[in-house]
mmCIF file of C-alpha atoms in Angstrom:
data_model
loop_
_atom_site.group_PDB
_atom_site.id
_atom_site.type_symbol
_atom_site.label_atom_id
_atom_site.label_comp_id
_atom_site.label_asym_id
_atom_site.label_seq_id
_atom_site.Cartn_x
_atom_site.Cartn_y
_atom_site.Cartn_z
ATOM 1 C CA GLU A 1 83.262 102.932 124.264
ATOM 2 C CA GLU A 2 83.491 99.478 122.722
ATOM 3 C CA LYS A 3 80.560 98.452 120.554
ATOM 4 C CA GLU A 4 79.346 94.876 120.716
ATOM 5 C CA TYR A 5 78.868 92.991 117.477
ATOM 6 C CA HIS A 6 77.464 89.524 117.214
ATOM 7 C CA PRO A 7 80.108 87.562 115.282
ATOM 8 C CA ASP A 8 77.519 85.309 113.587
ATOM 9 C CA SER A 9 75.529 88.160 112.059
ATOM 10 C CA ILE A 10 78.215 90.696 111.099
ATOM 11 C CA THR A 11 78.732 91.240 107.379
ATOM 12 C CA LEU A 12 82.047 91.631 105.620
ATOM 13 C CA GLN A 13 81.153 95.266 104.950
ATOM 14 C CA LYS A 14 80.581 95.938 108.654
ATOM 15 C CA ALA A 15 83.894 94.257 109.500
ATOM 16 C CA PHE A 16 85.625 96.511 106.976
ATOM 17 C CA GLU A 17 83.932 99.582 108.494
ATOM 18 C CA ILE A 18 85.246 98.562 111.927
ATOM 19 C CA TRP A 19 88.740 98.115 110.452
ATOM 20 C CA PHE A 20 88.545 101.565 108.865
ATOM 21 C CA GLU A 21 87.354 103.266 112.047
ATOM 22 C CA GLU A 22 89.668 101.491 114.483
ATOM 23 C CA TYR A 23 92.790 101.045 112.396
ATOM 24 C CA VAL A 24 92.980 102.756 108.991
ATOM 25 C CA GLU A 25 91.765 106.190 110.096
ATOM 26 C CA LEU A 26 94.166 106.189 113.060
ATOM 27 C CA ASN A 27 97.275 104.746 111.418
ATOM 28 C CA THR A 28 97.387 105.814 107.787
ATOM 29 C CA ARG A 29 97.656 109.043 105.866
ATOM 30 C CA TYR A 30 94.609 110.668 104.348
ATOM 31 C CA THR A 31 95.687 109.723 100.810
ATOM 32 C CA THR A 32 96.029 106.072 101.849
ATOM 33 C CA GLN A 33 92.604 106.164 103.502
ATOM 34 C CA LYS A 34 91.065 107.667 100.370
ATOM 35 C CA SER A 35 92.747 105.087 98.153
ATOM 36 C CA TYR A 36 91.656 102.171 100.368
ATOM 37 C CA ARG A 37 88.099 103.470 100.602
ATOM 38 C CA GLY A 38 87.872 103.824 96.823
ATOM 39 C CA MET A 39 89.077 100.256 96.245
ATOM 40 C CA VAL A 40 86.802 98.833 98.918
ATOM 41 C CA GLU A 41 83.665 100.681 97.808
ATOM 42 C CA LYS A 42 84.206 100.067 94.107
ATOM 43 C CA HIS A 43 85.328 96.437 94.188
ATOM 44 C CA ILE A 44 84.945 94.641 97.514
ATOM 45 C CA TYR A 45 81.565 95.863 98.796
ATOM 46 C CA PRO A 46 79.620 95.120 95.592
ATOM 47 C CA ALA A 47 80.987 91.582 95.326
ATOM 48 C CA LEU A 48 81.466 90.479 98.945
ATOM 49 C CA GLY A 49 80.117 93.174 101.259
ATOM 50 C CA ALA A 50 76.708 91.629 101.982
ATOM 51 C CA LEU A 51 78.134 88.208 102.887
ATOM 52 C CA LYS A 52 78.162 87.195 106.535
ATOM 53 C CA LEU A 53 81.780 87.427 107.653
ATOM 54 C CA LYS A 54 81.783 83.901 109.074
ATOM 55 C CA LYS A 55 80.525 82.572 105.727
ATOM 56 C CA VAL A 56 83.318 84.138 103.631
ATOM 57 C CA THR A 57 85.542 81.296 102.441
ATOM 58 C CA PRO A 58 89.033 81.290 100.961
ATOM 59 C CA ARG A 59 87.506 79.886 97.775
ATOM 60 C CA ALA A 60 85.084 82.849 97.508
ATOM 61 C CA ILE A 61 87.930 85.324 97.927
ATOM 62 C CA GLN A 62 90.154 83.478 95.429
ATOM 63 C CA HIS A 63 87.277 83.469 92.931
ATOM 64 C CA PHE A 64 86.808 87.214 93.496
ATOM 65 C CA ILE A 65 90.534 87.836 92.855
ATOM 66 C CA ASN A 66 90.484 85.586 89.769
ATOM 67 C CA VAL A 67 87.566 87.561 88.317
ATOM 68 C CA LYS A 68 89.234 90.886 89.117
ATOM 69 C CA HIS A 69 92.437 89.596 87.472
ATOM 70 C CA GLY A 70 90.667 89.927 84.134
ATOM 71 C CA GLU A 71 89.503 93.466 84.912
ATOM 72 C CA MET A 72 92.432 95.141 86.685
ATOM 73 C CA GLY A 73 96.135 95.642 86.256
ATOM 74 C CA ARG A 74 98.481 93.546 88.364
ATOM 75 C CA THR A 75 99.528 96.437 90.645
ATOM 76 C CA SER A 76 95.921 97.428 91.390
ATOM 77 C CA LEU A 77 95.012 93.806 91.986
ATOM 78 C CA ALA A 78 97.917 93.391 94.417
ATOM 79 C CA LYS A 79 96.725 96.475 96.300
ATOM 80 C CA LEU A 80 93.160 95.116 96.409
ATOM 81 C CA LEU A 81 94.391 91.788 97.776
ATOM 82 C CA ALA A 82 96.597 93.525 100.356
ATOM 83 C CA ILE A 83 93.585 95.514 101.590
ATOM 84 C CA LEU A 84 91.526 92.323 101.855
ATOM 85 C CA LYS A 85 94.287 90.538 103.767
ATOM 86 C CA GLN A 86 94.779 93.429 106.198
ATOM 87 C CA ALA A 87 91.093 93.858 106.963
ATOM 88 C CA MET A 88 90.499 90.133 107.381
ATOM 89 C CA ALA A 89 93.554 89.795 109.642
ATOM 90 C CA TYR A 90 92.140 92.643 111.754
ATOM 91 C CA ALA A 91 88.826 90.765 111.992
ATOM 92 C CA VAL A 92 90.789 87.861 113.487
ATOM 93 C CA SER A 93 92.884 89.902 115.885
ATOM 94 C CA PRO A 94 92.196 92.136 117.718
ATOM 95 C CA CYS A 95 88.482 91.953 116.838
ATOM 96 C CA CYS A 96 87.930 88.203 117.411
ATOM 97 C CA LEU A 97 85.095 88.228 114.868
ATOM 98 C CA ILE A 98 86.470 85.163 113.047
ATOM 99 C CA ASP A 99 89.018 82.531 114.070
ATOM 100 C CA VAL A 100 91.082 82.465 110.885
ATOM 101 C CA SER A 101 91.441 84.845 107.961
ATOM 102 C CA PRO A 102 90.045 83.401 104.735
ATOM 103 C CA ALA A 103 92.366 85.725 102.787
ATOM 104 C CA THR A 104 95.672 84.392 104.127
ATOM 105 C CA ASN A 105 96.620 82.024 101.303
ATOM 106 C CA ILE A 106 94.989 83.851 98.406
ATOM 107 C CA ARG A 107 97.237 84.456 95.411
ATOM 108 C CA ILE A 108 97.090 86.608 92.306
ATOM 109 C CA PRO A 109 96.950 84.419 89.184
ATOM 110 C CA ARG A 110 100.138 84.320 87.164
ATOM 111 C CA ASP A 111 100.246 85.948 83.764
ATOM 112 C CA ILE A 112 101.555 82.892 81.970
ATOM 113 C CA ASP A 113 101.278 84.359 78.479
ATOM 114 C CA ALA A 114 102.368 87.863 79.432
ATOM 115 C CA LYS A 115 105.222 89.159 77.353
ATOM 116 C CA PRO A 116 108.167 90.478 79.333
ATOM 117 C CA LYS A 117 108.375 94.246 79.409
ATOM 118 C CA LYS A 118 111.092 95.644 77.236
ATOM 119 C CA THR A 119 113.597 97.873 78.990
ATOM 120 C CA HIS A 120 114.243 101.181 77.282
ATOM 121 C CA VAL A 121 117.740 102.600 77.502
ATOM 122 C CA PHE A 122 117.938 106.285 76.610
ATOM 123 C CA SER A 123 120.126 107.130 73.651
ATOM 124 C CA PRO A 124 122.592 110.035 73.913
ATOM 125 C CA GLN A 125 120.211 112.089 71.729
ATOM 126 C CA GLU A 126 117.278 111.384 74.058
ATOM 127 C CA LEU A 127 119.371 112.414 77.066
ATOM 128 C CA VAL A 128 120.124 115.734 75.339
ATOM 129 C CA MET A 129 116.398 116.247 74.738
ATOM 130 C CA ILE A 130 115.681 115.502 78.415
ATOM 131 C CA GLU A 131 118.394 117.964 79.471
ATOM 132 C CA LYS A 132 116.767 120.665 77.318
ATOM 133 C CA ARG A 133 113.285 119.938 78.688
ATOM 134 C CA PHE A 134 114.470 119.966 82.329
ATOM 135 C CA PRO A 135 117.237 122.593 82.684
ATOM 136 C CA PRO A 136 119.097 123.093 86.011
ATOM 137 C CA THR A 137 116.509 125.685 87.103
ATOM 138 C CA HIS A 138 113.606 123.198 86.813
ATOM 139 C CA HIS A 139 112.364 121.734 90.119
ATOM 140 C CA TYR A 140 112.627 118.178 88.713
ATOM 141 C CA TYR A 141 116.219 118.641 87.514
ATOM 142 C CA VAL A 142 117.888 116.958 90.510
ATOM 143 C CA PRO A 143 115.399 114.096 91.028
ATOM 144 C CA LEU A 144 115.350 113.407 87.304
ATOM 145 C CA HIS A 145 119.142 113.186 87.177
ATOM 146 C CA ILE A 146 119.119 110.885 90.192
ATOM 147 C CA CYS A 147 116.696 108.668 88.270
ATOM 148 C CA LEU A 148 118.694 108.736 85.060
ATOM 149 C CA TYR A 149 122.088 108.108 86.585
ATOM 150 C CA ALA A 150 121.297 106.028 89.677
ATOM 151 C CA GLY A 151 118.436 103.940 88.289
ATOM 152 C CA LEU A 152 115.720 105.102 90.673
ATOM 153 C CA ARG A 153 112.099 105.531 89.692
ATOM 154 C CA ILE A 154 110.714 109.069 89.956
ATOM 155 C CA GLY A 155 108.637 108.278 93.060
ATOM 156 C CA GLU A 156 111.696 106.865 94.788
ATOM 157 C CA ALA A 157 113.778 109.925 93.905
ATOM 158 C CA LEU A 158 111.046 112.314 95.074
ATOM 159 C CA GLY A 159 110.764 110.385 98.334
ATOM 160 C CA LEU A 160 114.469 110.648 99.205
ATOM 161 C CA ARG A 161 115.409 112.357 102.448
ATOM 162 C CA TRP A 162 118.826 113.589 103.556
ATOM 163 C CA GLU A 163 119.136 110.691 106.012
ATOM 164 C CA ASP A 164 118.822 108.296 103.038
ATOM 165 C CA ILE A 165 122.009 109.634 101.482
ATOM 166 C CA ASP A 166 125.526 108.510 102.379
ATOM 167 C CA LEU A 167 127.987 110.813 100.607
ATOM 168 C CA LYS A 168 130.900 108.581 101.605
#
């Protein structure tokens, strides 16, 4: 049964709840749902949730992201912005609650003064220490060696499947 919502009176929070019910809960894993819900309830609802959806402007969202830029790490902020963009795009289509997403052109502020991260290359002595800590019987032995010798991050190595590997 399709519920009717009056587009002029719906809040951003209600639009997000519709997105969760109709899209997120049906198309994402439980861990993704939990992560999205945590971000939304902790950051988006307190700042923007009570606003009427039709009154949410790109400037308000950019201001929100700029403020959060001072509070959150870049990766978390990118995730927060991605959630906002997805939910607002859903409010446009298929929901037809707004004509255009106010989140479309929002950007994360650049870290102009951020120092580049230094890359650490393991010394032969450090590699020996790693070998001792993770012997061939350890369940991380293979993924760790894939990381060390193929340059993958641990999450990438743990996510590998046989169809990802070409032994030729």
